[in-house]
Coordinates of C-alpha atoms and ligand atoms in Angstrom, one line a residue:
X1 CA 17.1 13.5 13.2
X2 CA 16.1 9.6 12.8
X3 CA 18.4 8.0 10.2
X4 CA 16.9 6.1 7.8
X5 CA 17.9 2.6 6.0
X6 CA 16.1 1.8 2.4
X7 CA 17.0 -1.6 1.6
X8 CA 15.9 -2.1 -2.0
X9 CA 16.2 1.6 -3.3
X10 CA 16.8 1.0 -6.6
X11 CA 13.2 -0.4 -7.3
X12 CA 10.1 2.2 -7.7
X13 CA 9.2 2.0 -4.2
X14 CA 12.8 2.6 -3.1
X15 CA 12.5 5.7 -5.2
X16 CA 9.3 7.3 -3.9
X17 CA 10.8 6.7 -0.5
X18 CA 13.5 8.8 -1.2
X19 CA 11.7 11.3 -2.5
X20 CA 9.3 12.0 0.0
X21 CA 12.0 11.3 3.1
X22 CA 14.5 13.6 1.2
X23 CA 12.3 16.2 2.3
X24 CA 11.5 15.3 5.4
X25 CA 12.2 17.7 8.4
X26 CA 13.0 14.9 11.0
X27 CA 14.6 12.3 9.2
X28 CA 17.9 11.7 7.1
X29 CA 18.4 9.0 4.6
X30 CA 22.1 7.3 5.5
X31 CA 21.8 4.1 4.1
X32 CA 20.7 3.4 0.6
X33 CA 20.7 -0.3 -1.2
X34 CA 20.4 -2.1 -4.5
X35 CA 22.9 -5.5 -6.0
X36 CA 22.6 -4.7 -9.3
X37 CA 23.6 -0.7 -9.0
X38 CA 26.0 -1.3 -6.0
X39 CA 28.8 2.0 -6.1
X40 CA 26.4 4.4 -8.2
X41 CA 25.3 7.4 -6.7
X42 CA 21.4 6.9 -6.2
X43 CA 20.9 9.9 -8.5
X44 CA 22.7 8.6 -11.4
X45 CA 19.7 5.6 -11.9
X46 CA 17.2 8.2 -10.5
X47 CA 18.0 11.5 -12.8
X48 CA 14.9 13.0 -11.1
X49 CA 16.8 12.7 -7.5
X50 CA 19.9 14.9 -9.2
X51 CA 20.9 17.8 -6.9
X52 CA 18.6 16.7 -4.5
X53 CA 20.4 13.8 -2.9
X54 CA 23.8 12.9 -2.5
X55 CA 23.8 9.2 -1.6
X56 CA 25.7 5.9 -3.2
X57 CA 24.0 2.7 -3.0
X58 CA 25.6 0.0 -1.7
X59 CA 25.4 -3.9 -1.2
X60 CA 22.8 -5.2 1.5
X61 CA 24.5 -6.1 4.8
X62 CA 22.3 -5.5 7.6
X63 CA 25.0 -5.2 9.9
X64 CA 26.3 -2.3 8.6
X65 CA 22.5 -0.7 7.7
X66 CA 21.7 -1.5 11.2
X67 CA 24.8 0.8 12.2
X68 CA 24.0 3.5 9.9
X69 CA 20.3 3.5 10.7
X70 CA 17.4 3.9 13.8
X71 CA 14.7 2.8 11.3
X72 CA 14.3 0.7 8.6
X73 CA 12.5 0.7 5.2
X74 CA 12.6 -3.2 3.5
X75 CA 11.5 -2.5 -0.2
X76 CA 12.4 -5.8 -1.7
X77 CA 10.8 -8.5 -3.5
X78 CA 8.2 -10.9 -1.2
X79 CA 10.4 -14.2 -0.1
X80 CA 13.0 -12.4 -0.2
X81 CA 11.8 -9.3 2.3
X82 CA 11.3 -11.9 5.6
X83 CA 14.5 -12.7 6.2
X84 CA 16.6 -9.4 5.8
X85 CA 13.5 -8.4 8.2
X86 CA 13.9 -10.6 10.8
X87 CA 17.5 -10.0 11.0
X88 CA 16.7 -5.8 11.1
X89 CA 14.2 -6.8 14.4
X90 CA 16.9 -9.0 16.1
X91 CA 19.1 -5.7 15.7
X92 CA 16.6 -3.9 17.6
X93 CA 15.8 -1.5 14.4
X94 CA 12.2 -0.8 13.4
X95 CA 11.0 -1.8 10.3
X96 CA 8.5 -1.2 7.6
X97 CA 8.3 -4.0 5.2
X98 CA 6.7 -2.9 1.7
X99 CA 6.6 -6.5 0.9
X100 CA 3.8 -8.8 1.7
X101 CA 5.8 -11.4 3.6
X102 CA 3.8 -9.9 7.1
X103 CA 0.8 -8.9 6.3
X104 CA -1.3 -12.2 6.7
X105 CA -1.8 -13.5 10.2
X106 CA -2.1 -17.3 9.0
X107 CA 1.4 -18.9 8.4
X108 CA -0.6 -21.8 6.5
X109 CA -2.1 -19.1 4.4
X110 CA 0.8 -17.3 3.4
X111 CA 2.4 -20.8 2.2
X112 CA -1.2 -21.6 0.2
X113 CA -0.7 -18.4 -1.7
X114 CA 3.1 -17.3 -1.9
X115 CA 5.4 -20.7 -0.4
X116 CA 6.9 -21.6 2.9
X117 CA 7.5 -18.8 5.6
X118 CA 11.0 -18.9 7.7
X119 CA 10.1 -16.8 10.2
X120 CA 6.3 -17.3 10.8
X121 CA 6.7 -16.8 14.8
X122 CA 7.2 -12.9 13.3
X123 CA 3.9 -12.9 11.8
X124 CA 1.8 -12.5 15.0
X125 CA 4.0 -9.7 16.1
X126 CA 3.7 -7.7 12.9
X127 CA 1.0 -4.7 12.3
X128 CA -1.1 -4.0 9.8
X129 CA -0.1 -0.8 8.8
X130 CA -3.6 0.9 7.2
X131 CA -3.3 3.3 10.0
X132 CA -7.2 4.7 9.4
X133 CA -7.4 1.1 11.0
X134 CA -4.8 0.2 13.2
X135 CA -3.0 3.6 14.1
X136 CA -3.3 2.8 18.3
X137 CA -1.5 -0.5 17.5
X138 CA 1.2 1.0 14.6
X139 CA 2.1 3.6 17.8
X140 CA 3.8 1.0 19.5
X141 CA 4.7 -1.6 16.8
X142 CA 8.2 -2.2 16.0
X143 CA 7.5 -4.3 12.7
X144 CA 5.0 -2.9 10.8
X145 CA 4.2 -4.7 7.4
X146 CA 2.6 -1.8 4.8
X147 CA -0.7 -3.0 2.9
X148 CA -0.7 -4.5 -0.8
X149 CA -1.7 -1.4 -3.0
X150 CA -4.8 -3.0 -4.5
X151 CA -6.2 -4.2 -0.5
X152 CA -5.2 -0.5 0.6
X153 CA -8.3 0.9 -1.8
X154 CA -10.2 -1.8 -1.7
X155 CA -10.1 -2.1 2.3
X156 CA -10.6 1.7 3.0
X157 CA -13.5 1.6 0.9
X158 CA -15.2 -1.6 2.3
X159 CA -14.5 -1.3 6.1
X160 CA -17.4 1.4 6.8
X161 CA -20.0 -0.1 5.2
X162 CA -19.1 -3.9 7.0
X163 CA -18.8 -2.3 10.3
X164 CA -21.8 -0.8 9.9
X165 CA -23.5 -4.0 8.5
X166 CA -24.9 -1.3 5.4
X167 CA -23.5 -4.5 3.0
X168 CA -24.1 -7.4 2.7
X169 CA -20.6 -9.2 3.1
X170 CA -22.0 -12.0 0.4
X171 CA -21.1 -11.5 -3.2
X172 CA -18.5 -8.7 -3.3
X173 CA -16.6 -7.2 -6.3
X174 CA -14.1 -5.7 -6.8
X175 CA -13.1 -4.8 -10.0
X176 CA -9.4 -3.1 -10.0
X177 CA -7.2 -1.1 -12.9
X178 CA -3.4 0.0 -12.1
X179 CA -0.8 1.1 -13.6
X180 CA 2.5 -0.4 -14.9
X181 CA 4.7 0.9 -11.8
X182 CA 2.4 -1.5 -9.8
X183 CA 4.6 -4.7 -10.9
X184 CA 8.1 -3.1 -10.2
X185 CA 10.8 -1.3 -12.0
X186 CA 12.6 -4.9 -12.5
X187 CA 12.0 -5.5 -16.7
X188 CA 9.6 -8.0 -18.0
X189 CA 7.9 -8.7 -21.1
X190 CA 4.5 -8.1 -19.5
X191 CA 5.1 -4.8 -19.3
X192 CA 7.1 -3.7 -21.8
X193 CA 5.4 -0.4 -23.3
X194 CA 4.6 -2.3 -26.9
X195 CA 2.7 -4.6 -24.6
X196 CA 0.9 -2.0 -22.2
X197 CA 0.2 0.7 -24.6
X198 CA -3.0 1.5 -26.2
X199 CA -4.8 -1.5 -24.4
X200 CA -6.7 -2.8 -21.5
X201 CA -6.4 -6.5 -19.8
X202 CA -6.8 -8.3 -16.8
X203 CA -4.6 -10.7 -15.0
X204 CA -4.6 -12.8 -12.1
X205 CA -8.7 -13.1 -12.1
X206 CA -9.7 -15.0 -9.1
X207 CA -6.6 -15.7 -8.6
X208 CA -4.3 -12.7 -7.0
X209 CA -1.9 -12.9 -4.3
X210 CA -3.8 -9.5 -2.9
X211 CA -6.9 -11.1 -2.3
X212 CA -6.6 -13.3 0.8
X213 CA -5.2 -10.1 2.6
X214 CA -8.6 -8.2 1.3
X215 CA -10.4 -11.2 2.7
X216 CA -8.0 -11.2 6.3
X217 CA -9.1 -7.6 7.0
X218 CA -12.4 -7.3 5.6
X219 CA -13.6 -11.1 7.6
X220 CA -12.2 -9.0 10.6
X221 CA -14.2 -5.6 9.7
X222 CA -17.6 -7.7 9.2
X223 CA -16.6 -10.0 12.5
X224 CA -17.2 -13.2 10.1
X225 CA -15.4 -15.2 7.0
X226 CA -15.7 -13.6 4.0
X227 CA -15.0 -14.0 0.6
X228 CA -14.6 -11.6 -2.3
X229 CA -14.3 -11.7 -6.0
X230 CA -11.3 -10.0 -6.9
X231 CA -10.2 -9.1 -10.8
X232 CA -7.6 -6.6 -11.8
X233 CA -6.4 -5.5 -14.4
X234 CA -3.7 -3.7 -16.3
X235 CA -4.1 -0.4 -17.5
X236 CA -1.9 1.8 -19.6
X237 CA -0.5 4.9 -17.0
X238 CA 2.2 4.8 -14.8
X239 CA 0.9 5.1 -11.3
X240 CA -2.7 4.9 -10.7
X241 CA -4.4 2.5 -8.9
X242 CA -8.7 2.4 -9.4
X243 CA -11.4 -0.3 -7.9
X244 CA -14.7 0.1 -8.7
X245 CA -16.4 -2.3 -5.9
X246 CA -20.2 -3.6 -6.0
X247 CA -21.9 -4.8 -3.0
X248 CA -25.8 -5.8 -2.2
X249 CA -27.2 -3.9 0.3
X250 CA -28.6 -4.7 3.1
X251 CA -31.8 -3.5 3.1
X252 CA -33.2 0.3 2.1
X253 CA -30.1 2.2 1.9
X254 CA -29.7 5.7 0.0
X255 CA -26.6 7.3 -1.5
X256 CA -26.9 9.8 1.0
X257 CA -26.8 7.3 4.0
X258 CA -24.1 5.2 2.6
X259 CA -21.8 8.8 2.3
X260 CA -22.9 9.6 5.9
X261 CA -21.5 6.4 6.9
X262 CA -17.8 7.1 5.0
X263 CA -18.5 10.5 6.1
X264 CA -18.3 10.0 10.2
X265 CA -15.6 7.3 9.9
X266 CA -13.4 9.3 7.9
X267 CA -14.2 12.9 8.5
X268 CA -11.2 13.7 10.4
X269 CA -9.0 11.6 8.6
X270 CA -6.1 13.4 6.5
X271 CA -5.5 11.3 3.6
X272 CA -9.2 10.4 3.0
X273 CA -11.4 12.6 1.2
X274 CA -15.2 12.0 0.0
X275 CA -16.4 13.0 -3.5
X276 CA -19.6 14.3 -2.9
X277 CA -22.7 12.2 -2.9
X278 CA -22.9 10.3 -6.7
X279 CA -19.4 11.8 -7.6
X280 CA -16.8 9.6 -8.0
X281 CA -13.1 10.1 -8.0
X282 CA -10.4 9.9 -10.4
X283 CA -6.7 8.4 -10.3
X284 CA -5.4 11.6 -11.7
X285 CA -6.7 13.8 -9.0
X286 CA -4.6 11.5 -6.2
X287 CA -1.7 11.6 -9.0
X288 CA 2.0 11.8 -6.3
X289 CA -0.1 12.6 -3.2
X290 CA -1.0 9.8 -0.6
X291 CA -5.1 10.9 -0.5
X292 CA -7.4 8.2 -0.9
X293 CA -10.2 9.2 -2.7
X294 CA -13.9 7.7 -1.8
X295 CA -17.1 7.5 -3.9
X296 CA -20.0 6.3 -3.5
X297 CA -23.6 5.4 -5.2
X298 CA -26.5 3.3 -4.3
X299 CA -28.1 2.3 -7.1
X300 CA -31.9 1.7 -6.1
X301 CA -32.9 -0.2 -8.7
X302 CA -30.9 -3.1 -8.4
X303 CA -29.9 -3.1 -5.0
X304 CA -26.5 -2.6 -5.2
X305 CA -24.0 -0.4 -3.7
X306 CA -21.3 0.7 -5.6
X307 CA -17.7 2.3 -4.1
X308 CA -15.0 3.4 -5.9
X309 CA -11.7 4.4 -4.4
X310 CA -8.4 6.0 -6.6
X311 CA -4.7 5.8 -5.3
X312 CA -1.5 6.9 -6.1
X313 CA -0.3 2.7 -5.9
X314 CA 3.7 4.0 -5.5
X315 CA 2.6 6.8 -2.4
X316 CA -1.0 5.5 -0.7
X317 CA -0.6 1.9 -2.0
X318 CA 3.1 2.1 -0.9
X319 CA 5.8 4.3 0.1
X320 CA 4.0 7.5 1.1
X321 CA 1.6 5.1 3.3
X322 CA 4.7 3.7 4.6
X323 CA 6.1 6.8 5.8
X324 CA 2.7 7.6 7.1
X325 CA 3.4 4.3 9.4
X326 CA 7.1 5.7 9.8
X327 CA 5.4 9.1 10.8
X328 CA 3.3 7.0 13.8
X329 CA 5.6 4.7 15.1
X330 CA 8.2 7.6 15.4
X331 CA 5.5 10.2 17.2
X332 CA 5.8 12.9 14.4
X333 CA 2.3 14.6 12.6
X334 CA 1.2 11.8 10.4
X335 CA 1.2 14.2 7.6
X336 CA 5.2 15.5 8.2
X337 CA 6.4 15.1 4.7
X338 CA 3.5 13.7 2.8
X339 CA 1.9 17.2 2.3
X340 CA 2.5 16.7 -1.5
X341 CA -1.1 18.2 -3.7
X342 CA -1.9 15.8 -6.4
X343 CA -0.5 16.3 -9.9
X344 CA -3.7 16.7 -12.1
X345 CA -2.8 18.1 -15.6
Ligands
NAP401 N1 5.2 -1.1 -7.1 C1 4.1 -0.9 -6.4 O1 3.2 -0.2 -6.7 C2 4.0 -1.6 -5.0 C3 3.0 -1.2 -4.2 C4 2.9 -1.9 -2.9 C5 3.8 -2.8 -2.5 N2 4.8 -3.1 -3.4 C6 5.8 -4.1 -2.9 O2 7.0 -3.4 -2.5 C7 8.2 -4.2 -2.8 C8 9.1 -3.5 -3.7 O3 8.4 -3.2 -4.9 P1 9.0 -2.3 -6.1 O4 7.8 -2.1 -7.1 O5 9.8 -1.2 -5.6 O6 9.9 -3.5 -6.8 P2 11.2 -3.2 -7.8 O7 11.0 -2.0 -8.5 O8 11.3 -4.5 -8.6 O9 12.4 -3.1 -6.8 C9 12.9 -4.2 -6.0 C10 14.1 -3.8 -5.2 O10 14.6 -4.9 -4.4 C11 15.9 -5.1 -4.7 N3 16.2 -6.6 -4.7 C12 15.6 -7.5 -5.5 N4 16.1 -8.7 -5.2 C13 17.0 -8.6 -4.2 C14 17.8 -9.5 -3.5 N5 17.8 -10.8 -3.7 N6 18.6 -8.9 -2.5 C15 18.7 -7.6 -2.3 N7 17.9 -6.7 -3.0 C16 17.1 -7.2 -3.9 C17 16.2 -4.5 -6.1 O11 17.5 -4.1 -6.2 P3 18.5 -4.4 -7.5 O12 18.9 -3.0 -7.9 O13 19.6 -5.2 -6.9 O14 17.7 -5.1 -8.5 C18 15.3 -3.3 -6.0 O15 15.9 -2.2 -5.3 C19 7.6 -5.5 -3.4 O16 7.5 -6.5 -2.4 C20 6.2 -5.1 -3.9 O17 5.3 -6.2 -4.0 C21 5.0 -2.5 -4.6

């Protein structure tokens, strides 16, 4: 059995980590963390976890996580993630870091968008984890730092079509709606129910943290610089993440040849399915699984593709993706443990 360390398993990601590792058939949670709920028994703050997991959480001291644990889950805020990481690699451990203090290459453009990096020599050595891109490389990575929920839908539903230069990497959308577990389990006014409930807005528009690592990844698929427009917005649901994303074509391009496309380079992929041709997919039918769902439409008349991916933002856009990584780096089936069917009504 691997033992596992969750640092930050008080938060919602630390929670859906323990509850797809719980039932696991290869691993063994040991080590559990949170400040703020140090000495309670994990499924005390989680009810959901009661009977199922009989774990206290304690203070963060890597030293002693390090001697309880083979591999390590960092669930903490950004800023604060890179250092507890860094100290986790010098112990030898590997590490998934749900945080996006690793997932840009460019220690210049991590400062632009999110302040000064300590440990920026760790940035080169880090993978990105979207394994239906980068699963040769997660095999042997001993840092591996887990997408942003809004790139993982966005990214998975873009790469195709750039490789295959079906788009025209000019003038991209993508319009984005998530849920309220998206920004953490740490209170704010924000996102207070009063606030959420009954309405619809956006936030960060041109402006979020997520989109330089859309831009990292798809500049890389299309083999030149690109940049997108990037809006999301707040919607009221728990999890749920949707992007609706409009490209130009390049040149004559049906519905039917863009799904072919998505079709060959994900066809043997388990946690991508296609809708069929002009179907689309819906947040409800990824609900507590870790599928990415895939639609697609070329609209003739004006020239524009349009792609829409659904998630599950706590188990594709985070935890279950990370265990996915876990599941890669540690030679197991990619799909030990994350076998969960989505929870439509
Ligand atoms: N939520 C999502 O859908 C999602 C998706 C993808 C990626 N992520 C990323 O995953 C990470 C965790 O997100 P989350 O939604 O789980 O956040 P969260 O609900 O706010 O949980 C944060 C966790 O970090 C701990 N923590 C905060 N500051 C700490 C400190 N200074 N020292 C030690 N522990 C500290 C908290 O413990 P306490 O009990 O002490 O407060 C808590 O366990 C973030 O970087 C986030 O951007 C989140």
């Amino acid at each position: 059995m691997v033992k596992i360390g969750i640092i930050g398993a008080s938060g919602y990601t630390g929670q859906e980590l323990v509850r797809v590792l719980a039932r696991h058939p290869k691993v063994e949670i040991t080590s559990v963390t949170s400040e703020r709920f140090a000495g309670a028994a994990i499924a005390d703050i989680f009810p959901s976890l009661k009977g199922l997991i009989d774990l206290r959480l304690s203070e963060l001291s890597v030293q002693r996580i390090a001697g309880e644990s083979d591999f390590i889950f960092a669930a903490l805020p950004h800023g604060t993630s890179m250092g507890v990481v860094k100290e986790c690699i010098k112990a030898g451990k590997k590490v998934v870091d749900l945080s996006a203090d690793f997932r840009l290459k460019d220690p210049d453009l991590y400062e632009r968008w999110y302040g000064k990096h300590s440990c920026p020599d760790l940035l080169q050595e880090a993978i990105y984890g979207l394994p239906e891109l980068y699963r040769d490389e997660i095999k042997g990575g001993q840092l591996v730092a887990n997408p942003g929920c809004y790139p993982t839908g966005a990214i998975l539903a873009l790469a195709p079509l750039l490789e295959q230069g079906m788009i025209s990497p000019v003038g991209i959308i993508i319009d984005a709606k998530s849920g309220v577990s998206g920004a953490g389990r740490n209170p704010s006014m924000t996102n207070l129910f009063g606030e959420v409930a009954e309405g619809l807005k956006a936030y960060g528009v041109a402006k979020h943290r997520h989109a330089p690592e859309m831009e990292q990844e798809l500049s890389s698929r299309a083999g030149k610089q690109i940049h997108i427009l990037f809006v999301p917005h707040l919607i009221p649901i728990n999890r749920g993440l949707l992007s609706t994303i409009y490209a130009r074509t390049n040149g004559e391009l049906s519905t039917e040849q863009a799904y072919g496309v998505l079709r060959r380079r994900y066809g043997k992929e388990p946690f991508v399915r296609l809708c069929s041709p002009g179907a689309f997919p819906a947040t409800m039918e990824v609900r507590g699984s870790n599928y990415c769902d895939l639609g697609v439409m070329v609209d003739e008349r004006s020239g524009q593709l349009i792609v829409i991916s659904a998630i599950d933002n706590l188990v594709k856009g985070a935890s279950g993706q990370a265990v996915q990584n876990m599941n890669i780096m540690c030679g197991f089936p990619e799909t030990m443990g994350l076998e969960q069917i989505p929870l439509a009504p």
